[in-house]
């Protein structure tokens, strides 16, 4: 006897028709745009890069999906271009992350390793950790709970 799987879904609030919005650029960010609705502005998939304690820290912000990945990739390439660098990718400010986000992580890790560097991943979100597990990437990346933990590990590697 066959089994039937019934799935009932309500439309996500994400897909509801929103009031009038306006897309604007975010100063100091790389890739992505922002949506301004009334007085509120929130990012849609962008990265911010900074140097902290000798490491390149790349924060992923907003929703990291197919649209964001296409905008982020050139900026991610620029941020991972230097040889022998330690790169910390921080997913703490990320609100949504799917397979395209995994693709960006793998791309960044490959580029950093090809240039003799080291990539650390900060991921405190249980849902993103589930995406990493589903993609069988927990062995490739060892997610750390905080940026501070990654920077301590990076510093200890750099000093000896």
Coordinates of C-alpha atoms in Angstrom, one line a residue:
X1 CA 0.0 0.0 0.0
X2 CA 1.4 3.4 -1.0
X3 CA 1.9 6.3 1.4
X4 CA 0.8 9.8 0.8
X5 CA 2.6 12.8 2.2
X6 CA 0.5 15.9 2.6
X7 CA 2.1 19.2 3.2
X8 CA 0.2 22.3 4.3
X9 CA 1.9 25.6 4.0
X10 CA 0.7 29.1 4.8
X11 CA 2.3 31.9 2.8
X12 CA 5.3 33.2 4.6
X13 CA 5.1 36.9 5.7
X14 CA 8.2 37.3 3.6
X15 CA 6.1 36.9 0.5
X16 CA 3.2 39.1 1.4
X17 CA 2.8 42.2 -0.6
X18 CA 4.6 44.9 1.3
X19 CA 3.8 48.6 1.4
X20 CA 5.7 50.8 -1.0
X21 CA 9.5 50.3 -0.7
X22 CA 12.5 51.9 -2.1
X23 CA 15.9 50.2 -2.8
X24 CA 18.9 52.2 -1.7
X25 CA 22.7 51.6 -1.5
X26 CA 24.3 51.1 2.0
X27 CA 27.3 53.2 2.7
X28 CA 30.3 51.2 3.8
X29 CA 28.9 47.9 2.6
X30 CA 30.0 45.6 -0.2
X31 CA 27.3 44.2 -2.5
X32 CA 23.6 44.0 -1.8
X33 CA 21.1 46.7 -1.4
X34 CA 18.8 47.9 1.3
X35 CA 15.1 48.3 1.4
X36 CA 13.7 51.4 2.9
X37 CA 10.2 51.3 4.2
X38 CA 9.0 54.3 6.0
X39 CA 11.8 55.2 8.5
X40 CA 13.2 51.7 8.6
X41 CA 16.1 50.4 6.5
X42 CA 17.3 46.8 6.5
X43 CA 19.9 45.0 4.4
X44 CA 19.3 42.4 1.8
X45 CA 22.4 40.3 1.5
X46 CA 25.7 42.1 1.7
X47 CA 29.1 41.7 3.3
X48 CA 31.2 44.1 5.3
X49 CA 35.0 43.5 5.5
X50 CA 37.4 44.8 8.1
X51 CA 40.8 44.0 9.5
X52 CA 40.8 42.9 13.2
X53 CA 43.9 41.8 15.0
X54 CA 45.7 40.8 11.8
X55 CA 42.7 38.8 10.4
X56 CA 40.3 39.8 7.6
X57 CA 36.8 39.6 9.1
X58 CA 34.0 39.2 6.6
X59 CA 30.5 39.7 8.0
X60 CA 27.6 38.4 6.1
X61 CA 24.5 40.6 6.7
X62 CA 20.8 40.1 5.8
X63 CA 19.4 37.4 3.7
X64 CA 22.0 35.3 1.8
X65 CA 20.2 33.7 -1.1
X66 CA 20.6 33.5 -4.8
X67 CA 20.1 37.2 -5.5
X68 CA 22.5 38.2 -2.7
X69 CA 25.1 35.6 -3.7
X70 CA 25.4 37.0 -7.2
X71 CA 26.0 40.5 -5.8
X72 CA 28.3 39.4 -3.0
X73 CA 30.6 37.1 -5.0
X74 CA 32.8 39.8 -6.7
X75 CA 33.3 41.5 -3.3
X76 CA 34.0 38.2 -1.6
X77 CA 36.7 37.5 -4.2
X78 CA 38.3 40.9 -3.5
X79 CA 38.3 40.3 0.2
X80 CA 39.9 36.8 -0.2
X81 CA 42.5 37.8 -2.8
X82 CA 45.5 38.4 -0.5
X83 CA 48.0 35.6 0.0
X84 CA 48.6 33.8 3.4
X85 CA 45.8 35.6 5.2
X86 CA 43.6 34.4 8.0
X87 CA 39.9 35.0 7.1
X88 CA 37.1 34.9 9.6
X89 CA 33.6 34.7 8.1
X90 CA 31.1 35.8 10.7
X91 CA 27.5 34.7 10.1
X92 CA 26.2 36.3 13.3
X93 CA 24.4 39.2 11.5
X94 CA 22.9 36.8 8.9
X95 CA 19.1 36.5 8.9
X96 CA 18.6 33.9 6.2
X97 CA 21.1 31.4 4.6
X98 CA 20.5 28.8 2.0
X99 CA 22.5 26.6 -0.4
X100 CA 23.8 29.7 -2.2
X101 CA 25.3 30.8 1.0
X102 CA 27.0 27.4 1.4
X103 CA 28.3 27.9 -2.1
X104 CA 29.8 31.3 -1.1
X105 CA 31.5 29.7 1.9
X106 CA 33.0 26.9 -0.1
X107 CA 34.2 29.4 -2.7
X108 CA 35.8 31.6 -0.1
X109 CA 37.5 28.6 1.6
X110 CA 38.9 27.3 -1.6
X111 CA 40.3 30.7 -2.5
X112 CA 41.9 31.3 0.9
X113 CA 43.5 27.8 0.9
X114 CA 44.8 28.2 -2.7
X115 CA 46.6 31.3 -1.4
X116 CA 48.1 29.6 1.6
X117 CA 45.7 31.1 4.1
X118 CA 43.3 29.8 6.8
X119 CA 39.5 30.3 7.0
X120 CA 37.5 30.3 10.3
X121 CA 33.7 30.3 10.5
X122 CA 31.6 32.0 13.2
X123 CA 28.1 30.6 13.2
X124 CA 26.0 30.9 16.4
X125 CA 22.6 30.2 14.6
X126 CA 21.1 26.8 15.0
X127 CA 19.2 27.0 11.7
X128 CA 22.3 27.9 9.8
X129 CA 24.2 25.0 11.5
X130 CA 21.4 22.7 10.2
X131 CA 22.0 24.0 6.7
X132 CA 25.7 23.3 7.1
X133 CA 24.9 19.8 8.4
X134 CA 22.5 19.1 5.5
X135 CA 25.2 20.2 3.1
X136 CA 27.6 17.8 4.8
X137 CA 30.0 20.7 5.5
X138 CA 30.5 20.5 9.2
X139 CA 33.7 18.5 8.6
X140 CA 35.0 21.1 6.1
X141 CA 34.2 24.0 8.4
X142 CA 34.4 23.9 12.2
X143 CA 31.8 26.6 13.2
X144 CA 32.8 28.7 16.2
X145 CA 30.3 30.3 18.5
X146 CA 31.8 33.8 18.7
X147 CA 34.0 36.2 16.7
X148 CA 36.2 36.5 19.8
X149 CA 36.8 32.8 19.8
X150 CA 37.9 32.9 16.2
X151 CA 40.2 35.9 16.7
X152 CA 41.9 34.1 19.7
X153 CA 42.4 31.0 17.5
X154 CA 43.7 33.1 14.7
X155 CA 46.1 35.0 16.9
X156 CA 47.4 31.8 18.5
X157 CA 48.0 30.4 15.0
X158 CA 49.8 33.6 13.9
X159 CA 52.1 33.6 16.9
X160 CA 53.2 30.1 16.8

